[in-house]
C-alpha positions as YAML, in Angstrom:
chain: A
units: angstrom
residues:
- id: 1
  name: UNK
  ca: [123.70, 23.82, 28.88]
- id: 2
  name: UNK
  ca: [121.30, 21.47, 29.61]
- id: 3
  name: UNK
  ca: [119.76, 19.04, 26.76]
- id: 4
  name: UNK
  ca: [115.92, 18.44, 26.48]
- id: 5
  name: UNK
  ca: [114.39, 15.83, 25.03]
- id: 6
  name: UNK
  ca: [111.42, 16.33, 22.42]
- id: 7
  name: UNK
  ca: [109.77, 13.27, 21.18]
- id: 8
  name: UNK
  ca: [106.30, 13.43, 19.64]
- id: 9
  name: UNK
  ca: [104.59, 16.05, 22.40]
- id: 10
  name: UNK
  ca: [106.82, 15.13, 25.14]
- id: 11
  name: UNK
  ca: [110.05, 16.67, 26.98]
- id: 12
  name: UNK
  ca: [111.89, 15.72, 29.77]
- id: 13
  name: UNK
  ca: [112.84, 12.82, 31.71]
- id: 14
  name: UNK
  ca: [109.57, 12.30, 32.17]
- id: 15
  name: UNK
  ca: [108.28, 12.45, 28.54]
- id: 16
  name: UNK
  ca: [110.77, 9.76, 28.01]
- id: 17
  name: UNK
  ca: [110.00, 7.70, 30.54]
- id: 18
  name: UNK
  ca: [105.94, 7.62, 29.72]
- id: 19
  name: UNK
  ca: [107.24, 7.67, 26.16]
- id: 20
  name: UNK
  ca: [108.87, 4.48, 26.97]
- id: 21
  name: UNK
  ca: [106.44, 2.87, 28.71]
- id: 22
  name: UNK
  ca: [103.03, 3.61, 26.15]
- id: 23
  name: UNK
  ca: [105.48, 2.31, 23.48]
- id: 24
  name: UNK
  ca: [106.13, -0.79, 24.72]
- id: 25
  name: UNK
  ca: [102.47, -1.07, 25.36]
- id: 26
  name: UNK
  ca: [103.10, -1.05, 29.73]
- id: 27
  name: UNK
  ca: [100.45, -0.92, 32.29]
- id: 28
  name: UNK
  ca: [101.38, 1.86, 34.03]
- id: 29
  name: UNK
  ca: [100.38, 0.32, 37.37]
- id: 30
  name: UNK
  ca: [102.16, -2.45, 36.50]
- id: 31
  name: UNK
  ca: [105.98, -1.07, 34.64]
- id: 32
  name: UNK
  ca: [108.03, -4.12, 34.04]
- id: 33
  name: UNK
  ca: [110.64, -1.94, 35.88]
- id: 34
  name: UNK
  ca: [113.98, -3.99, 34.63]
- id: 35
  name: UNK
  ca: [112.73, -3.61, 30.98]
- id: 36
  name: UNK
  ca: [112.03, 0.07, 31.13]
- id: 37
  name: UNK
  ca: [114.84, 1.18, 33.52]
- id: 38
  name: UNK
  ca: [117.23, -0.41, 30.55]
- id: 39
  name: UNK
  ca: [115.45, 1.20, 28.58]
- id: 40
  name: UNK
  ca: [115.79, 4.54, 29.86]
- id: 41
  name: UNK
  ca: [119.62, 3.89, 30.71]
- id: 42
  name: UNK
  ca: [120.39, 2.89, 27.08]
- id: 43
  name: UNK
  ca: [118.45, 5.74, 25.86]
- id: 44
  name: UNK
  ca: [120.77, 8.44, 28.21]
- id: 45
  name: UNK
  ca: [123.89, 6.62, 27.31]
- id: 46
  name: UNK
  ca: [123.71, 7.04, 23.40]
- id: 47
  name: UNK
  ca: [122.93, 11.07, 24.26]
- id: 48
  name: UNK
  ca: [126.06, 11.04, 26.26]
- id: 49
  name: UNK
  ca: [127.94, 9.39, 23.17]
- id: 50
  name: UNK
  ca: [126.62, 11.93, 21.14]
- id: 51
  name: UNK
  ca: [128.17, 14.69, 23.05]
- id: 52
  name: UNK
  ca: [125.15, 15.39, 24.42]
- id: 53
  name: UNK
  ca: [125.47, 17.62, 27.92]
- id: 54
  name: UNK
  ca: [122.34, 15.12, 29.84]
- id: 55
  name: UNK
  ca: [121.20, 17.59, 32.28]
- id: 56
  name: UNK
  ca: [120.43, 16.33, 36.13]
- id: 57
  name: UNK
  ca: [117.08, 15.39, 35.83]
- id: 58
  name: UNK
  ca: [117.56, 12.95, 33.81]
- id: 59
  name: UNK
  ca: [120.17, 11.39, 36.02]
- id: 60
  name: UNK
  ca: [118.42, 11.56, 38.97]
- id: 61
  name: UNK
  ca: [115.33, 9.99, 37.47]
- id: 62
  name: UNK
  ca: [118.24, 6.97, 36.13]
- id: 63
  name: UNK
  ca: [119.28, 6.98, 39.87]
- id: 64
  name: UNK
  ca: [115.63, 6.28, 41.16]
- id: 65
  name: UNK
  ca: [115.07, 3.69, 38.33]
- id: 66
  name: UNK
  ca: [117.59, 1.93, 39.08]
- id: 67
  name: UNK
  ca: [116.89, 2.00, 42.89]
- id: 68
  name: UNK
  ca: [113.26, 0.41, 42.28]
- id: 69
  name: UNK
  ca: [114.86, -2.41, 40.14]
- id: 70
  name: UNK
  ca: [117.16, -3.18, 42.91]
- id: 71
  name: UNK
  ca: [114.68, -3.20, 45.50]
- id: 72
  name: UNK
  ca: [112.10, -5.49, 43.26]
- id: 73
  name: UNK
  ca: [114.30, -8.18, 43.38]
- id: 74
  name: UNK
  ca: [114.44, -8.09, 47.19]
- id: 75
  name: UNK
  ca: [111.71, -10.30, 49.16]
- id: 76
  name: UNK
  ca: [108.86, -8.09, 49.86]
- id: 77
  name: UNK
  ca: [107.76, -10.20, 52.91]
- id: 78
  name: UNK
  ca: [108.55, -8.47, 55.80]
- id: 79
  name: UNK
  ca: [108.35, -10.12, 59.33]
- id: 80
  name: UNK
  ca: [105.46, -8.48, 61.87]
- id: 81
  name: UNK
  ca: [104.73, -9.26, 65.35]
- id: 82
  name: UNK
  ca: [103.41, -12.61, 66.77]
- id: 83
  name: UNK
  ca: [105.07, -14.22, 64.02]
- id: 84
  name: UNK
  ca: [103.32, -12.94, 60.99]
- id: 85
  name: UNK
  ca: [104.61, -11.80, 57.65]
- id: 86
  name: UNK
  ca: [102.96, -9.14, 55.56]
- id: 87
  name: UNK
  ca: [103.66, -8.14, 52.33]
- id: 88
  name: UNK
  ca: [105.74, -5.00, 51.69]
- id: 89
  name: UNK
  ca: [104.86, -1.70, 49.94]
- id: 90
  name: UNK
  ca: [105.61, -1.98, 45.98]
- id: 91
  name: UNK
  ca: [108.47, 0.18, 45.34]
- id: 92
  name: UNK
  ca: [106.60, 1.27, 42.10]
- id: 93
  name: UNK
  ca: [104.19, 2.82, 43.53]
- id: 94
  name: UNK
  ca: [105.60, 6.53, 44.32]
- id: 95
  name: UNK
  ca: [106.60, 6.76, 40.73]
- id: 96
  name: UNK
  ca: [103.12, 5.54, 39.31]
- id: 97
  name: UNK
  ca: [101.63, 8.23, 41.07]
- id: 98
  name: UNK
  ca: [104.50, 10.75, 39.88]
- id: 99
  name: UNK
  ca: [103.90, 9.36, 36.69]
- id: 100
  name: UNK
  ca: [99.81, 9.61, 36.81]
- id: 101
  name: UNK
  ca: [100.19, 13.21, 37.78]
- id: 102
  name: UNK
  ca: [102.58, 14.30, 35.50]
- id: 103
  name: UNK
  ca: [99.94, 13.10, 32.56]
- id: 104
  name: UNK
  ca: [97.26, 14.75, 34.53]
- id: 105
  name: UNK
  ca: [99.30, 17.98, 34.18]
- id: 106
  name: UNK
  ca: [100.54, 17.26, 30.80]
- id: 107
  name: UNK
  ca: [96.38, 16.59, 29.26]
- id: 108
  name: UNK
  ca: [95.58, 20.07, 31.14]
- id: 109
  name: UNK
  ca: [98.91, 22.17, 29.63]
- id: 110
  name: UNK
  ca: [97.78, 20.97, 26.20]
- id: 111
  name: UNK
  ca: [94.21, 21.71, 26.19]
- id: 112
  name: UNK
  ca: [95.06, 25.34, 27.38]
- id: 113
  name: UNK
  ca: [97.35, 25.59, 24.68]
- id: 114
  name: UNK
  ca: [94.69, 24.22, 22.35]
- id: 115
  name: UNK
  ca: [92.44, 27.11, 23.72]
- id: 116
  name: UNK
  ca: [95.35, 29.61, 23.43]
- id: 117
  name: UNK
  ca: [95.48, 28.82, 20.07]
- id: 118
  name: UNK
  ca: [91.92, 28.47, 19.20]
- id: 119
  name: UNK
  ca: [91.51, 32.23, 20.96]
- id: 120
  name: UNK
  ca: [94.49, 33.79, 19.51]
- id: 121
  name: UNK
  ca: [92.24, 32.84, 15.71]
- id: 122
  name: UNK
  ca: [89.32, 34.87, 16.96]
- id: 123
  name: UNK
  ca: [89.05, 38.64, 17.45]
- id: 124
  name: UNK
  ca: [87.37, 39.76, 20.13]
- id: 125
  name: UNK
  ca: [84.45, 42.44, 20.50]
- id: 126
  name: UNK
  ca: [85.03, 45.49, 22.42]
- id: 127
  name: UNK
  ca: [82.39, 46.45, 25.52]
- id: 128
  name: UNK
  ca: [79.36, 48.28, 24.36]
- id: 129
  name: UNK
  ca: [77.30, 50.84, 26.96]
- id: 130
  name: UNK
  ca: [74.14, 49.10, 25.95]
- id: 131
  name: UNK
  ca: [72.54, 51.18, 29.09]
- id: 132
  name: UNK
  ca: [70.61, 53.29, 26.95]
- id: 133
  name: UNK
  ca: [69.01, 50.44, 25.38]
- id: 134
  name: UNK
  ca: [68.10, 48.90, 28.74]
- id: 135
  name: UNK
  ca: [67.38, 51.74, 31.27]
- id: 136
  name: UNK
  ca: [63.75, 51.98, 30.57]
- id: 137
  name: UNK
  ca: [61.47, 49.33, 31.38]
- id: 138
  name: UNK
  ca: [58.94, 47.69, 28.54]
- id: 139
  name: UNK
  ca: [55.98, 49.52, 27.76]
- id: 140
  name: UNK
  ca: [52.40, 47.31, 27.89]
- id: 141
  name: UNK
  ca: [49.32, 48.44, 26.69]
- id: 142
  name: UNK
  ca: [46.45, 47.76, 28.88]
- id: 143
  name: UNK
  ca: [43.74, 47.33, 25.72]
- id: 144
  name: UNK
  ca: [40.99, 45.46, 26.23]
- id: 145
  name: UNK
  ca: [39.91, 43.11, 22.74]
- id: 146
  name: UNK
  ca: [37.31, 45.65, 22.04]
- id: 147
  name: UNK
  ca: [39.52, 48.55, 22.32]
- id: 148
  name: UNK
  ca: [42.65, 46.73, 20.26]
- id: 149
  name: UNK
  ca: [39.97, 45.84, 17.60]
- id: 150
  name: UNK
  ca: [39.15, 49.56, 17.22]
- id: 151
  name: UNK
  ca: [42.80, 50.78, 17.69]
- id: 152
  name: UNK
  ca: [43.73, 48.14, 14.98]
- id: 153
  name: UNK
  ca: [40.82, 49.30, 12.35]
- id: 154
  name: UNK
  ca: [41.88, 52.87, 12.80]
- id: 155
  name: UNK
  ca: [45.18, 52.24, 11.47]
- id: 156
  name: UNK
  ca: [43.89, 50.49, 8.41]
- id: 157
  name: UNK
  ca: [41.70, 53.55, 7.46]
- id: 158
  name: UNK
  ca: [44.49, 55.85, 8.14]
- id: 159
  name: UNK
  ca: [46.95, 53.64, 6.01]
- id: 160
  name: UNK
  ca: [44.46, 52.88, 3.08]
- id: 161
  name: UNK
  ca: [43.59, 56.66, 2.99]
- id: 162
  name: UNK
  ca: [47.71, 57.85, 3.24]
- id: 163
  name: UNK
  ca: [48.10, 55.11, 0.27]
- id: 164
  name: UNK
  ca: [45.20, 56.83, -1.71]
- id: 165
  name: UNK
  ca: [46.93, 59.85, -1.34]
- id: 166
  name: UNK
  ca: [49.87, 58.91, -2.40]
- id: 167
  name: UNK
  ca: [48.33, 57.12, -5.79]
- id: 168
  name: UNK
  ca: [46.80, 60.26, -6.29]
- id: 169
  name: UNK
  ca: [49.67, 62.30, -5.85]
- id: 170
  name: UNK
  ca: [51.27, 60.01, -8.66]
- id: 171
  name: UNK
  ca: [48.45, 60.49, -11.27]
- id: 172
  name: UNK
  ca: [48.63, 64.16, -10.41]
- id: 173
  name: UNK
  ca: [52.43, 64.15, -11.19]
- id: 174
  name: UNK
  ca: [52.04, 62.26, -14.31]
- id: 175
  name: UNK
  ca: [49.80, 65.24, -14.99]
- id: 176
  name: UNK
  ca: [51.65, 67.91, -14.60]
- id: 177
  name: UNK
  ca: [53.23, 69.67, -17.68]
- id: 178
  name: UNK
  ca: [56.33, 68.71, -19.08]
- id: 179
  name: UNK
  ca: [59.08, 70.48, -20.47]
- id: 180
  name: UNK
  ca: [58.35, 68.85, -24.51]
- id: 181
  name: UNK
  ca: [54.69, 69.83, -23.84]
- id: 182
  name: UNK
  ca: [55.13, 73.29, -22.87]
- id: 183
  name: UNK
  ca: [57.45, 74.17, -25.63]
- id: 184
  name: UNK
  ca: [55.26, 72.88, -28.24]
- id: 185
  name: UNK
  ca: [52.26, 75.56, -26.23]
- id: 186
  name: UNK
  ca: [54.50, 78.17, -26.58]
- id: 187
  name: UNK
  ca: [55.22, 77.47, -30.54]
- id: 188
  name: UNK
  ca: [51.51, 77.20, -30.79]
- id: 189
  name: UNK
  ca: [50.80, 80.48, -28.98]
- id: 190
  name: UNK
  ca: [53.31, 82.22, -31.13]
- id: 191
  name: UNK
  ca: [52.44, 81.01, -34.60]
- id: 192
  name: UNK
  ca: [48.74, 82.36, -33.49]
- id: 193
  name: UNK
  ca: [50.36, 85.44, -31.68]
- id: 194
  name: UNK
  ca: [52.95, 86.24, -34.86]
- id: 195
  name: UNK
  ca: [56.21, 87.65, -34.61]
- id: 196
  name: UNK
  ca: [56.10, 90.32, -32.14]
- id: 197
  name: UNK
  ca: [57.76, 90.83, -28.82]
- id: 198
  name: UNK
  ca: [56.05, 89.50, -25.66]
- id: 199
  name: UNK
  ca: [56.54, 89.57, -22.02]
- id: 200
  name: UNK
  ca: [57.39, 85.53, -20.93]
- id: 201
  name: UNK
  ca: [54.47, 86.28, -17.94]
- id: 202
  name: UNK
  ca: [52.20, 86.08, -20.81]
- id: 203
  name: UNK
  ca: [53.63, 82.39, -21.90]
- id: 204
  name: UNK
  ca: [53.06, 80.96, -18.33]
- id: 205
  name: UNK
  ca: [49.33, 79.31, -18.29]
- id: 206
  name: UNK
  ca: [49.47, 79.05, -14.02]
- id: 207
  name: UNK
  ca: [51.34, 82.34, -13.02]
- id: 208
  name: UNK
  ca: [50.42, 81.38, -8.71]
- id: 209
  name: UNK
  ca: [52.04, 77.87, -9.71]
- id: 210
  name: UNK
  ca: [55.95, 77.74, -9.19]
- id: 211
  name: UNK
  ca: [55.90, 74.10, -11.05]
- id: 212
  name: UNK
  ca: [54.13, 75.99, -14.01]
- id: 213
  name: UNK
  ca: [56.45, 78.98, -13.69]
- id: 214
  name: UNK
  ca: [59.60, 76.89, -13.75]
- id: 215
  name: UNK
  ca: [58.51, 74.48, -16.56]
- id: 216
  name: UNK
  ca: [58.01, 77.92, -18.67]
- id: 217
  name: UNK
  ca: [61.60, 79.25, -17.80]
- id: 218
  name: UNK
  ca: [62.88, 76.03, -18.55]
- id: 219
  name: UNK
  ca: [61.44, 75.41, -22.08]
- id: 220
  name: UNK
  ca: [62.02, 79.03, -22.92]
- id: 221
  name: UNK
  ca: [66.08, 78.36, -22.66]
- id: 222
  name: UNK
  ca: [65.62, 75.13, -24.11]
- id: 223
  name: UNK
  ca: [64.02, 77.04, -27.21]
- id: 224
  name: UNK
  ca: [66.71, 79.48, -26.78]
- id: 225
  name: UNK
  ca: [69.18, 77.18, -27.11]
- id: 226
  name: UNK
  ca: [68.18, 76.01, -30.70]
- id: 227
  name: UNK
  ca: [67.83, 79.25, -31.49]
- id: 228
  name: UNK
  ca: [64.44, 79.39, -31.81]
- id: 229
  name: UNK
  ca: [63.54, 81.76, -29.46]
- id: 230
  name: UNK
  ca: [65.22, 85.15, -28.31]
- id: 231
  name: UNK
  ca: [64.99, 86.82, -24.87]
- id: 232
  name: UNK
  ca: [65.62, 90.37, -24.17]
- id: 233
  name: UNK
  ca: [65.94, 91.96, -20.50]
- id: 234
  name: UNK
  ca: [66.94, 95.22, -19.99]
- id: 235
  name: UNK
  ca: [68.26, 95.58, -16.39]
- id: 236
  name: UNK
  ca: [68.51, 92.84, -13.34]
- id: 237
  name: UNK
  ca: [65.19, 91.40, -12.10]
- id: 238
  name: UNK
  ca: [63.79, 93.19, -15.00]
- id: 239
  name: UNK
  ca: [60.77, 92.06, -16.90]
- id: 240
  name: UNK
  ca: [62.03, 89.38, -19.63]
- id: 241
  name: UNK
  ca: [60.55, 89.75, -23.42]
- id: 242
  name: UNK
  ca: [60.74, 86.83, -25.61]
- id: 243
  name: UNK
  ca: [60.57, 86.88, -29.47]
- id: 244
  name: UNK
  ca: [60.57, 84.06, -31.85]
- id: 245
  name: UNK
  ca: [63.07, 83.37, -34.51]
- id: 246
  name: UNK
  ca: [62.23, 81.56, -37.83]
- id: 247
  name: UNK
  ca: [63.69, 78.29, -36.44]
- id: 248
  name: UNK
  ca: [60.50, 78.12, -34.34]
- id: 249
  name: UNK
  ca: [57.97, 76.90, -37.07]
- id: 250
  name: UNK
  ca: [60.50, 74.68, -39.01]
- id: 251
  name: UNK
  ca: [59.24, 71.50, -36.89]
- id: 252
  name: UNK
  ca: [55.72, 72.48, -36.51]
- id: 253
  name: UNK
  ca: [55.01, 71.42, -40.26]
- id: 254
  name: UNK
  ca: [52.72, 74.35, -40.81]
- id: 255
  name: UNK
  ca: [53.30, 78.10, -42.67]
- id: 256
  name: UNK
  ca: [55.88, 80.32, -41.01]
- id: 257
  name: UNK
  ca: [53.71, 83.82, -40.49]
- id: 258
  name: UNK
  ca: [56.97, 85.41, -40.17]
- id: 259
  name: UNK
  ca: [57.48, 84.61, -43.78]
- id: 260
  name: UNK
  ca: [53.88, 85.52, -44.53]
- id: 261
  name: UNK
  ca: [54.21, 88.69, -43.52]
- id: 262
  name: UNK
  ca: [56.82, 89.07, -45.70]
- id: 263
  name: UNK
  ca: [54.58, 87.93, -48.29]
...
């Protein structure tokens, strides 16, 4: 089994070596080769004393360190024709450009795992049909100034009378009879009426009004319920009689002419 090295954001042989060389503060087009391949050679050697299984790579790229450092201390004047010397090709230079495209690489693998990252935080949107939205072309109105100007006053006439309507509606509902109302008519109409029997048609004041009718029935069983009024009806959907009970007159603050009958 092979052993990787991991220091800071870097593994591999190569992570090492450019390890190595940005902390000794290096030009990387200029690696003081002897220091670095040292370096490198020391660094291997105390993973092999810790029982460390060094995989390949990392010998091969010892191997090729150490062949640069040999050939650096060779002349690099080399003899050309007509007697002329030129300088030689600097051994470093294959390995600066494996090195300068192995950072290359390594900046590009880490901002796609930045993005990874950043993209695996964010939930994504499914596809709308947004067809229906954009199928039909825009509508214009060909309106000349006088005709907009017309257009535009008709719709304030309509909306100030729709708003007096509904104002009016309002007053009219505040208008209408309530329930506390009504059953103080009907204890009126039956302390002037008496005691007897009548038919609840004759209580309702609007009988072609279903808001009248309904306010009636409803005040009736709210009287019934105090026991203040008593309703009588002798088969289903028959006519309904009502008939007060003594109960009716106690809050009116007036003569019960129940009792003065019985007077």
């Amino acid at each position: 089994m092979s052993y990787r090295v991991k220091l800071n954001v870097f593994e591999g042989p190569f992570d090492l070596l450019v390890y190595l060389i940005e902390h000794a503060r290096m030009n990387i087009y200029d690696i003081k080769i002897s220091e670095i391949t040292n370096q490198y050679i020391e660094y291997v050697n105390r993973m092999r004393d810790a029982d460390i299984n060094v995989s390949a790579e990392f010998m091969v790229l010892a191997a090729s360190l150490l062949e640069i450092k040999s050939k650096m201390l060779l002349p690099r004047l080399a003899a050309a024709g007509d007697g002329v010397t030129e300088l030689a090709e600097d051994p470093r230079t294959e390995l600066v450009q494996k090195l300068l495209e192995y950072k290359k690489y390594k900046s590009v693998s880490e901002m796609l795992e930045s993005r990874r990252e950043a993209c695996a935080a964010s939930l994504a949107k499914p596809q709308e049909d947004i067809s229906v939205y954009t199928g039909e072309p825009d509508v214009y109105l060909s309106l000349d100034v006088d005709k907009f100007k017309s257009a535009f006053e008709a719709f304030l006439v309509r909306k100030k009378r729709i708003e007096e309507i509904r104002e009016h509606h309002k007053r009219s509902e505040k208008q209408r009879m309530t329930t506390e109302l009504r059953m103080e008519d009907i204890r009126t109409f039956f302390m002037q009426k008496g005691d007897e029997q009548v038919d609840f048609r004759n209580l309702i004041k609007k009988k072609d009004d279903k808001y009248d009718v309904a306010v009636t029935f409803s005040s009736v069983l709210e009287l019934m319920k105090s026991n203040k009024l008593t309703a009588e009806q002798k088969k289903l959907f028959g006519d309904i009689f009502v008939k007060p009970t003594p109960h009716l007159y106690e809050e009116a603050g007036s003569d019960n002419p129940i009792d003065g009958g019985i007077n």
